[in-house]
Coordinates of C-alpha atoms and ligand atoms in Angstrom, one line a residue:
X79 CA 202.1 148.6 -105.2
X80 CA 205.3 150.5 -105.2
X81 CA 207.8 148.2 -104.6
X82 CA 208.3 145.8 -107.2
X83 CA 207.6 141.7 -107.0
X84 CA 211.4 141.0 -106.8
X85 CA 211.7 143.5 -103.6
X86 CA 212.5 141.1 -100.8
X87 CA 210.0 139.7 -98.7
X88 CA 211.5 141.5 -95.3
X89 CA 212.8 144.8 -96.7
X90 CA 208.6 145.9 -98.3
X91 CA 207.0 147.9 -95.6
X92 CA 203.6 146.3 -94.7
X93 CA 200.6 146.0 -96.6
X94 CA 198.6 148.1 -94.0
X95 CA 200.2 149.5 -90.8
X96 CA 198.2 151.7 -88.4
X97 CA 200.6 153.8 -85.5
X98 CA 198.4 154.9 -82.4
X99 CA 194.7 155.4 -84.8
X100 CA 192.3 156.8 -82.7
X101 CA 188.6 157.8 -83.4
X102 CA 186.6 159.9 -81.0
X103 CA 183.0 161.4 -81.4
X104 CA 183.0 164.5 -79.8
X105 CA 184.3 163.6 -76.0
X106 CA 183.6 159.9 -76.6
X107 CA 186.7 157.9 -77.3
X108 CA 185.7 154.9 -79.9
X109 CA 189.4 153.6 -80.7
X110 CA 192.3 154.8 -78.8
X111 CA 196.3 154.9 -79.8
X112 CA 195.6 151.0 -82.2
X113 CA 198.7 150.2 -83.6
X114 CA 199.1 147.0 -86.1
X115 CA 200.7 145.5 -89.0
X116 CA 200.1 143.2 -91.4
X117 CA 202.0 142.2 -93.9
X118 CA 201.7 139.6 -97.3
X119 CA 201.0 136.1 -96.2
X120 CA 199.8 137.0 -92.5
X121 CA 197.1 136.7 -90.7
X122 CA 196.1 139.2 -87.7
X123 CA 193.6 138.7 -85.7
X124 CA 191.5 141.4 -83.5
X125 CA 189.9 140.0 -80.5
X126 CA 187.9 141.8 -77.8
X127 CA 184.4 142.6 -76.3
X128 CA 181.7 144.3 -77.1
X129 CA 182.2 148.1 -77.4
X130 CA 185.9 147.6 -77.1
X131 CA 186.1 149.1 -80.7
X132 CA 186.6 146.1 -83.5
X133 CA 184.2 147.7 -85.6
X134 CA 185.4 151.3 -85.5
X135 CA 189.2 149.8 -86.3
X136 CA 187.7 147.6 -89.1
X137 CA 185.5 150.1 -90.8
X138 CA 188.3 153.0 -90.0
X139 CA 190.7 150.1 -92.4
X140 CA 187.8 149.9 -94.9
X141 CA 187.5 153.3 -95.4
X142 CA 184.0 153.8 -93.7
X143 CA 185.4 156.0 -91.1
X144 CA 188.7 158.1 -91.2
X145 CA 190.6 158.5 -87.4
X146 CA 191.9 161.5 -85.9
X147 CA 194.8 160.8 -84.3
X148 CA 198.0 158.6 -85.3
X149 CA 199.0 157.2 -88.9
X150 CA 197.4 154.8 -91.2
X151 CA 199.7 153.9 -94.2
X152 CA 199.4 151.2 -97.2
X153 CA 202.3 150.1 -98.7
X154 CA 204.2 152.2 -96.6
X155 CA 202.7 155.4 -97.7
X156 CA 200.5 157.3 -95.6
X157 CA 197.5 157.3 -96.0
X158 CA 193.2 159.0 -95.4
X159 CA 191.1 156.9 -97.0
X160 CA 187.6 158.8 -98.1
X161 CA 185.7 155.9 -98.7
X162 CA 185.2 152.0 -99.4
X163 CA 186.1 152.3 -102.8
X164 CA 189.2 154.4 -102.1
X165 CA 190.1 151.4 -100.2
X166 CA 189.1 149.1 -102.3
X167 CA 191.0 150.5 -105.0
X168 CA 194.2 150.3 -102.8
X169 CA 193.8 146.5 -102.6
X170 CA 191.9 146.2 -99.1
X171 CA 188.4 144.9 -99.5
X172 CA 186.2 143.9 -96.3
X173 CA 183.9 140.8 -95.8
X174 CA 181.1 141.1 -93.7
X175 CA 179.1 138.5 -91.4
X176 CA 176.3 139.9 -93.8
X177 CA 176.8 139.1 -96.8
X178 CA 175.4 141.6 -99.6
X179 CA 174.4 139.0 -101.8
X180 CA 170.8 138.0 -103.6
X181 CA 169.7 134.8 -102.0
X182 CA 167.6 133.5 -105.4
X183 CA 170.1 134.6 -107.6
X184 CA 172.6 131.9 -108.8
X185 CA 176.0 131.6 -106.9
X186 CA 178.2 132.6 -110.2
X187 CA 175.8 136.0 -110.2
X188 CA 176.4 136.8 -107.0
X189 CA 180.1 136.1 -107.8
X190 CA 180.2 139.1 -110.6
X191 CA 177.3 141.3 -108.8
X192 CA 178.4 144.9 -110.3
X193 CA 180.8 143.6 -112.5
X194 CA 179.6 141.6 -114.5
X195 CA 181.5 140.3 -118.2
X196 CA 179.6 141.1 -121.6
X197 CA 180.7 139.7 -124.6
X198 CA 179.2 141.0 -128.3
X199 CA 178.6 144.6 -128.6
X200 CA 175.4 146.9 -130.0
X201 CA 171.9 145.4 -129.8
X202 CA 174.4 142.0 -129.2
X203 CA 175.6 142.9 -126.0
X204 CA 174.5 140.0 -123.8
X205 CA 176.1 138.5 -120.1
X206 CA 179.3 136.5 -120.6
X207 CA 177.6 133.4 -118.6
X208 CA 179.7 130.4 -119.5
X209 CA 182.6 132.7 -118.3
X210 CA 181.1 133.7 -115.3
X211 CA 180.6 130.1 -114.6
X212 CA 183.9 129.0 -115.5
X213 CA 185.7 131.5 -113.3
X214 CA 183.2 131.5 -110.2
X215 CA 183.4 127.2 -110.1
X216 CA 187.4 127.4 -110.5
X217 CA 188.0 130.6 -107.9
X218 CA 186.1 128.8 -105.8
X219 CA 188.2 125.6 -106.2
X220 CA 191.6 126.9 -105.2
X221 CA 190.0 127.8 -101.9
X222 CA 188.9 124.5 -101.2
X223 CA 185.1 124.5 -102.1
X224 CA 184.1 121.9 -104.5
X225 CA 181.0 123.5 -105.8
X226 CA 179.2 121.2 -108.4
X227 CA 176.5 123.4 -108.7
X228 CA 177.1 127.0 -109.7
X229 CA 173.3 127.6 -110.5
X230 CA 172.1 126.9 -107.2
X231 CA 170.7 129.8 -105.5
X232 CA 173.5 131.6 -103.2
X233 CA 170.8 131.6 -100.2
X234 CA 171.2 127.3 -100.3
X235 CA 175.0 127.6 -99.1
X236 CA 175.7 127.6 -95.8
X237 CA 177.1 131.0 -94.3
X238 CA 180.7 130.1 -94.5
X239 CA 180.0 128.9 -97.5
X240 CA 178.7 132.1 -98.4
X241 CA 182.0 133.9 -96.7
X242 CA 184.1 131.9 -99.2
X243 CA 182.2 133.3 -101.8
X244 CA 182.6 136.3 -101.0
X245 CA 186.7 135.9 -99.9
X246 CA 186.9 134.3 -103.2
X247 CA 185.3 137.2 -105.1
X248 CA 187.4 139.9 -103.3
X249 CA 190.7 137.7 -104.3
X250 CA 189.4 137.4 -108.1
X251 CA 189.1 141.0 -108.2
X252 CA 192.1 141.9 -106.9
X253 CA 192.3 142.8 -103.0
X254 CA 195.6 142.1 -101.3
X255 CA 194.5 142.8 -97.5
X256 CA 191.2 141.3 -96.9
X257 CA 189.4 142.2 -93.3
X258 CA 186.9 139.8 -92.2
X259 CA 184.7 140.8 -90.1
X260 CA 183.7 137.6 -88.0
X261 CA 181.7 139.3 -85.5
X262 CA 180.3 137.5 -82.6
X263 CA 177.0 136.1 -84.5
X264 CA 178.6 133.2 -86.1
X265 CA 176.3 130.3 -86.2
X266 CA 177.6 127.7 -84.2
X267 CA 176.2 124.1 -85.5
X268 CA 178.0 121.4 -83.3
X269 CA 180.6 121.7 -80.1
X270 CA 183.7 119.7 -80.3
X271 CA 185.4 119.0 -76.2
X272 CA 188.9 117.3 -76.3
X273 CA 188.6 116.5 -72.7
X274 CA 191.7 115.6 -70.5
X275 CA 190.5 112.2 -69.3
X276 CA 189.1 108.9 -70.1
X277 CA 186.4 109.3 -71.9
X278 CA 183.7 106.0 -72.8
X279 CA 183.2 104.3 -75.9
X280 CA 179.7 105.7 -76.5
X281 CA 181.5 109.0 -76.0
X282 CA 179.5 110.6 -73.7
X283 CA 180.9 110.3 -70.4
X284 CA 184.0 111.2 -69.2
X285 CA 184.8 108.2 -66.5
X286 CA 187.8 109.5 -64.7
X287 CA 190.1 112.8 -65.3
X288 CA 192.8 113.3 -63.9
X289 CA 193.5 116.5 -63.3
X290 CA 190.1 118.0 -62.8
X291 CA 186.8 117.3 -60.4
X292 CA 185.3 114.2 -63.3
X293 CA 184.3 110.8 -62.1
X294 CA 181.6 109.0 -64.4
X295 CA 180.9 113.1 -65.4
X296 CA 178.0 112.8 -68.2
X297 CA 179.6 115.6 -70.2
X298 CA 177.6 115.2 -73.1
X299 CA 174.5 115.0 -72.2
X300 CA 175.0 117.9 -70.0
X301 CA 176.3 119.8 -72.5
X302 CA 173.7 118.9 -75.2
X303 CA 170.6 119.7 -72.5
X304 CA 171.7 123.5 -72.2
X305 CA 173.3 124.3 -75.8
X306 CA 170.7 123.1 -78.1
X307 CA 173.0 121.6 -80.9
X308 CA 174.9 118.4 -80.9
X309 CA 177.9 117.7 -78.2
X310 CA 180.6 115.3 -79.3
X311 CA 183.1 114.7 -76.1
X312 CA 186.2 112.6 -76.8
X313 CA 189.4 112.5 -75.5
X314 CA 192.0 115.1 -76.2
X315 CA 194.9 112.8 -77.1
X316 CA 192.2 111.3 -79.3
X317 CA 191.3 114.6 -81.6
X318 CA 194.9 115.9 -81.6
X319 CA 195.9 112.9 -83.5
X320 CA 192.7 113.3 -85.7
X321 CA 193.6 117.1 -86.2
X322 CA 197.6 116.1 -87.3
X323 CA 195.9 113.0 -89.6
X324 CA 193.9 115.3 -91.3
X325 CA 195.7 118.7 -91.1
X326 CA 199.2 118.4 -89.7
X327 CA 202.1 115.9 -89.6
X328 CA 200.0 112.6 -90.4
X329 CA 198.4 113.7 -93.0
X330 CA 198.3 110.5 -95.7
X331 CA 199.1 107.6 -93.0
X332 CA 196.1 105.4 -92.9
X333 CA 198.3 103.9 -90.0
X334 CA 199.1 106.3 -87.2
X335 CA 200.1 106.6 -83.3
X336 CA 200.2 110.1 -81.8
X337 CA 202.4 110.4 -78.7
X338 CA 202.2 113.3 -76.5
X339 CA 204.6 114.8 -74.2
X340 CA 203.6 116.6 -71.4
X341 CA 203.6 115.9 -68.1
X342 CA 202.6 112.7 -68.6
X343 CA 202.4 110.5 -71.5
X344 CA 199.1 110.0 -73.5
X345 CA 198.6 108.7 -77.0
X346 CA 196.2 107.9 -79.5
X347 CA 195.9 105.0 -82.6
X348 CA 194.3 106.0 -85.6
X349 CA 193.6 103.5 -88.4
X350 CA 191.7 104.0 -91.4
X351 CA 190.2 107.4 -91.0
X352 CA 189.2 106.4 -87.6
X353 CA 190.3 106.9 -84.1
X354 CA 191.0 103.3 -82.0
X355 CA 188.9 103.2 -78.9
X356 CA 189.3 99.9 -77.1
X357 CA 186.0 98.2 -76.0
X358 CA 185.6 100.4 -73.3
X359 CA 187.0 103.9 -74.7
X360 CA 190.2 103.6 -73.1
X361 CA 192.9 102.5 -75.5
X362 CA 195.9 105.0 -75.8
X363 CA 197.0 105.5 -72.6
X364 CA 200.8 104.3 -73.2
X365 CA 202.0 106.5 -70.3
X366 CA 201.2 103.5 -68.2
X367 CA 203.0 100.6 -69.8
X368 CA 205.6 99.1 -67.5
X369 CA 209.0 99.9 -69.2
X370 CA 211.2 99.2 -65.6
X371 CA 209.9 96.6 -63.4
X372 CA 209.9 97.6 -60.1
X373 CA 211.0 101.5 -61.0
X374 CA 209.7 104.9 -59.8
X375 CA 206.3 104.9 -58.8
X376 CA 203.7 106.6 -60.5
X377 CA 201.0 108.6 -59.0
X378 CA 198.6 106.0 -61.1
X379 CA 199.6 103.7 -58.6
X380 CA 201.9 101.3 -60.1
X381 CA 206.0 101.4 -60.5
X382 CA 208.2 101.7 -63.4
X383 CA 205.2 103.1 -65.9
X384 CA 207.3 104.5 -69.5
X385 CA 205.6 108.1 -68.7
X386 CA 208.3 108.4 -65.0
X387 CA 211.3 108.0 -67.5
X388 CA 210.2 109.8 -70.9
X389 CA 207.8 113.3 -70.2
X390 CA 207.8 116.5 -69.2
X391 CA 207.9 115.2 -64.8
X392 CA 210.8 112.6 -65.7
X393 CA 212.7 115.5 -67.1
X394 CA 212.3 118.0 -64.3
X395 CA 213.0 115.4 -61.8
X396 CA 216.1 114.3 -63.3
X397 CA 217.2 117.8 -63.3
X398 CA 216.2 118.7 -60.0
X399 CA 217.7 115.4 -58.3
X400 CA 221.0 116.1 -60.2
X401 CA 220.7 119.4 -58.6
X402 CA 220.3 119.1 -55.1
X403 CA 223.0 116.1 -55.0
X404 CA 224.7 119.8 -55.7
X405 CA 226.5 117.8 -59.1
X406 CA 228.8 119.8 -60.8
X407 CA 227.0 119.6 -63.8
X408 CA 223.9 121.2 -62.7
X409 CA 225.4 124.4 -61.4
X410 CA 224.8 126.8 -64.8
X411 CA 221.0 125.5 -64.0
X412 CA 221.1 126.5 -60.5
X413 CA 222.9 129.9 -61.1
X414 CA 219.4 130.0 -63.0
X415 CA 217.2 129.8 -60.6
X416 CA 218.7 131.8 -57.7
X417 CA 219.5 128.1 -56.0
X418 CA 215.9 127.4 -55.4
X419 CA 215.6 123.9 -56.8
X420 CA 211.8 124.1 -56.9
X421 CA 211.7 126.8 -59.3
X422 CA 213.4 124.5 -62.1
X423 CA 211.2 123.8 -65.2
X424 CA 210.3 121.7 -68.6
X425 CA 210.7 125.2 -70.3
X426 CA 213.6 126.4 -68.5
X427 CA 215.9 123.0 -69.1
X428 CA 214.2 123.2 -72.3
X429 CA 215.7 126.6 -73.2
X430 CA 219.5 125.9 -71.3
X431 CA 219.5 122.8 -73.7
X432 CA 218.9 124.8 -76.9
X433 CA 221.8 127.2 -75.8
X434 CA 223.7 124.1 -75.4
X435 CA 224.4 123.6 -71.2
X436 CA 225.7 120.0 -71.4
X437 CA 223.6 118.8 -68.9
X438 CA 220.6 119.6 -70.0
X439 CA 221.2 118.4 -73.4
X440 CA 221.7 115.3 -71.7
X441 CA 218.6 114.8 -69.8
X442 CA 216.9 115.1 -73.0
X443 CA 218.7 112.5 -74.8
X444 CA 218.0 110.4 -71.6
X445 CA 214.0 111.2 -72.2
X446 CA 214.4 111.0 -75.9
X447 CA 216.0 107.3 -75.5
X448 CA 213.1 106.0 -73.3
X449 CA 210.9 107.4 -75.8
X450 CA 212.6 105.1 -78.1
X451 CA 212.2 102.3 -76.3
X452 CA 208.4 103.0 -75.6
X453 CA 207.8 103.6 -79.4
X454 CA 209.5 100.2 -80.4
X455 CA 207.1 98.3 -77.8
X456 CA 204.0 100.0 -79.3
X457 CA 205.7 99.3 -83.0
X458 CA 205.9 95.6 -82.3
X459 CA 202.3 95.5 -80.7
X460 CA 200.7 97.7 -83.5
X461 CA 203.0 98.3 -86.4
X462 CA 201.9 101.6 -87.7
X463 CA 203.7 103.5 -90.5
X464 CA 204.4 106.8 -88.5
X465 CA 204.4 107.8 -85.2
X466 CA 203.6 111.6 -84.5
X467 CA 205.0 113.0 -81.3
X468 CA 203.5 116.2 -79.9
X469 CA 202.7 117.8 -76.5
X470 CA 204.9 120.6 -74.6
X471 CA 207.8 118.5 -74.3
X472 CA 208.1 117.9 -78.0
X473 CA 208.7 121.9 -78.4
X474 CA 212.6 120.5 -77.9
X475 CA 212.5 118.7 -81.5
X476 CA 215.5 117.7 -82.5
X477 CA 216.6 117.1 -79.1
X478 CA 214.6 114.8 -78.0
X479 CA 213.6 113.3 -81.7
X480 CA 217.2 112.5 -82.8
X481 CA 218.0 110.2 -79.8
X482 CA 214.5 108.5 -79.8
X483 CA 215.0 107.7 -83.7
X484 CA 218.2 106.0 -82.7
X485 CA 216.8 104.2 -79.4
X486 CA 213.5 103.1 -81.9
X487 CA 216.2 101.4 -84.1
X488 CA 218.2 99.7 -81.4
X489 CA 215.3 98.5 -80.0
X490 CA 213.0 97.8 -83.1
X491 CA 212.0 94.2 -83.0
X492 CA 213.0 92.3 -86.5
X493 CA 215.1 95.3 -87.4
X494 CA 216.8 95.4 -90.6
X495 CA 213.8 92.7 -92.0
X496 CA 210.5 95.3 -91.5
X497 CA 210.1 98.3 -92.9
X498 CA 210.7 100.8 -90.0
X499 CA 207.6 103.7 -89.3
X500 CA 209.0 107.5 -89.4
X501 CA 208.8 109.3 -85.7
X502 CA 208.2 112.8 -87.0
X503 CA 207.2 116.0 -84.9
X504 CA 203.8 117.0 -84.7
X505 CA 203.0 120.4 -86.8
X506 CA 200.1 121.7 -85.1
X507 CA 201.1 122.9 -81.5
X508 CA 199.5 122.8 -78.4
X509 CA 196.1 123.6 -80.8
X510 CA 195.9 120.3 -82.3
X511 CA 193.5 119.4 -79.4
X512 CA 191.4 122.3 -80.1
X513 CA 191.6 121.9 -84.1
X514 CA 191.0 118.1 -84.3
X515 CA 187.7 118.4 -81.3
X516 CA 186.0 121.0 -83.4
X517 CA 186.4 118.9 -86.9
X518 CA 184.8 116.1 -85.4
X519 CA 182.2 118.4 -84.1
X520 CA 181.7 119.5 -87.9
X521 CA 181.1 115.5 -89.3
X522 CA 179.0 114.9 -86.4
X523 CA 177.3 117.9 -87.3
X524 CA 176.8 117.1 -90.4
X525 CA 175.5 113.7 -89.6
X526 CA 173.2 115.4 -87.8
X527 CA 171.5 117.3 -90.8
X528 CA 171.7 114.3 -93.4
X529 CA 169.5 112.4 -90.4
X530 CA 167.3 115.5 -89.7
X531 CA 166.8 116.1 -93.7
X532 CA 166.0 112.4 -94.3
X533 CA 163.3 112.4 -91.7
X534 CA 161.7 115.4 -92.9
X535 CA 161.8 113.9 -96.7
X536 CA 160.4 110.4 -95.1
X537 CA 157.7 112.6 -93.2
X538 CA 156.8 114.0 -96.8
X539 CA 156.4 110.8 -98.3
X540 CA 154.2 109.2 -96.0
X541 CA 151.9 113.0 -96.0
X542 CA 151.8 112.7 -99.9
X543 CA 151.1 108.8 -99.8
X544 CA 148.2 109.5 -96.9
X545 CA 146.4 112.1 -98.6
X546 CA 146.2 109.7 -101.8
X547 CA 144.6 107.7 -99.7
X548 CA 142.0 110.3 -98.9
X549 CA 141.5 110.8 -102.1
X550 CA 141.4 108.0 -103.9
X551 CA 140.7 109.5 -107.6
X552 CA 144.5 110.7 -107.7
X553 CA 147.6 108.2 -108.6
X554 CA 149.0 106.5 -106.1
X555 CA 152.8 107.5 -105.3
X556 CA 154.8 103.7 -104.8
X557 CA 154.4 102.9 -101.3
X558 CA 158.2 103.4 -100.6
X559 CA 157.4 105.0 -97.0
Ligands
ZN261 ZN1 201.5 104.9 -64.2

């Protein structure tokens, strides 16, 4: 590297930056005017379809193919790489869907394939192999993956298994910008839906959505009939607050309620490492609890439900009652919007409020009080330790947050004798649905092979113990089918 470690982080020109790179091949235009940065600590990704040119970029980066037009610089120097181990020797080492590895050599081999340790010297020269093992099981563990088996053949991992491997490998050996070539032949082992509605206790069925076309909709089974792996369908309130328990803002609360803002209010309980259903699947939907008898009606079909005073609709209403009653107060948020009261939005008051337009900082602290009072109810009927709020809304943080911290205390029943739960933000963003759907996906998944591999083990019991039986001369195996 040329700049030195105590450089600071903004002023060191990017680990790879590529100005307008194109490739052609003869009249044939592969990659055309690419420009990207990446810098230490980021991740950029490359998305597009077939033929669009990932490949020609990635291998151009990995020294495969050099461009023709534009600049290609590491470290802020320009650069023509003339092959992969000019770039590897730069830092940047590529990761392929296809791993070169040797499937029946051990995993710690394939770790030091080509550069393998020796220790003695002369006729005494042999492999280092308790280092190799040392350094492949503990490289491996600050990514995340608990090997307890070195030895076992490399083919016996599963492919990101395998990836990691190789990531880990690249890392050990000292790459800085690692390119990873996901292509679109990933194996896909289970499908994970955080579905918008009410989804059954058996999980299969989504009984009523609604904002989309579902009534008694058997999602799963649908699903599972045309995709040939397993389906797991649950709602998507449900798997954000698995996805914040076990990545984000929940993370170490065996007692947790996610909350989340948009334009309506749904919610989730999580207890012990597991997701609160109800009896029939349905549990979680706090929007609906009365808060004001008799208050604004809610297109559920009842009046004074908590989600008409504290979400993303109760905020824009607010907002646009306040200004078509033409109040003072409103009039930097109609200068806004040209006068035309329907084009006012969550976002919009959102963004007045951070730049500090009284009113709108108001309206939030109304919303953020009625949140308050909704999260005491749900306090005194469940009593969690922490309360994670998420949803579009919640992109207003301290907002919203601060007054519904107070509100919780005013309203908190046995306050001052209880210990109180924390109300923090959810860290994951509007992808907590996404994240949380597909880790289920992965345990039920991996249900899925334990079952499969125990049957086929069963199955080879009973063979073995029904061809003793054929031929009674051999030892019986213990009848244990
Ligand atoms: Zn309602």
């Amino acid at each position: 590297m040329t700049e030195d470690a105590t450089t600071p982080e903004k002023d060191r020109p990017p680990l790879v930056a590529l100005d307008r790179v194109s490739k052609y091949y003869g009249n044939i235009r592969a990659l055309e005017g690419v420009s990207l940065e990446v810098g230490a600590g980021e991740i950029t990704c490359v998305l597009g379809d077939n033929g669009a040119g990932k490949s020609t970029l990635i291998k151009i980066i990995a020294g495969l193919h050099q461009h023709d037009a534009g600049t290609f610089a590491i470290d802020g120097e320009e650069t023509r790489l003339a092959n992969p181990r000019a770039a590897l020797d730069r830092g940047i080492a590529t990761v392929y869907q296809d791993l070169a590895v040797v499937p029946l050599m051990p995993v710690w081999r394939n770790f030091f394939l080509g550069s393998e340790p020796v220790k003695g010297s002369g006729p005494l020269r042999r492999l280092d192999v308790g280092t190799m093992r040392e350094t492949t099981r503990s490289e491996l563990l600050r990514m995340g993956i608990d090997l307890r088996d070195v030895d076992q053949p490399i083919g016996t991992l599963s492919g990101g298994e395998r990836q990691c491997v190789a990531i880990a490998r690249a890392v050990h050996f000292g790459a800085k910008v690692l390119v990873l070539d996901l292509s679109d032949r990933h194996d896909v082992h289970a499908v994970g839906i955080g579905a918008a509605g009410w989804v059954d206790a058996d999980r299969s069925t989504v009984l009523f959505a609604p904002h989309l076309a579902w009534r008694n909709e058997p999602l799963r089974d649908a699903l599972s009939a045309r995709l040939a792996v397993p389906v797991l369908v649950d709602n998507d309130a449900n798997t954000a607050a698995w996805a914040e328990w076990r990545f984000g803002a929940g993370r170490g609360e065996d007692h947790l309620v996610m909350i989340t803002l948009g334009t309506g209010i749904g919610g989730a309980i999580l207890q012990d490492g597991q997701v609160k259903r109800g009896k029939y699947g349905v549990a979680g939907e706090f929007g609906h609890m009365q808060v004001v008898p008799g208050g604004h009606r809610c297109p559920c079909g009842n009046r004074g439900c908590w989600e008409q005073y504290s979400s993303g609709n109760a905020l824009v209403r607010e907002a646009r009652e306040l200004a078509a009653a033409d109040s003072p107060v409103a009039h930097v948020l109609l200068d806004r919007v040209g006068g035309t009261i329907g084009d006012i939005t969550g976002p919009l008051i959102t963004e007045l409020a951070r730049e500090g337009d009284a009113m709108c900082v108001e309206l939030f602290q109304d919303i953020g009080q009625w949140l308050g009072v909704g999260i005491a109810n749900l306090a005194a009927a469940l009593d969690p330790s922490c309360f994670v709020v998420g949803g579009g809304v919640s992109a207003a943080d301290d907002l919203l947050i601060g007054p519904a911290r107070d509100a919780f205390r005013r309203h908190l029943t046995g306050r001052g004798y209880r210990p109180e739960a924390r109300i923090v933000k959810a860290e994951l963003g509007p992808e907590a649905g996404m994240v949380g759907a597909a880790d289920l996906a992965r345990l039920v998944a991996r249900r899925f092979r334990r079952a499969n591999r125990r049957r086929v083990e069963r199955h080879e019991r009973y063979e073995r113990y029904a061809q003793a039986l054929r031929n009674p001369g051999t030892p019986r195996p213990s009848r244990e089918v």
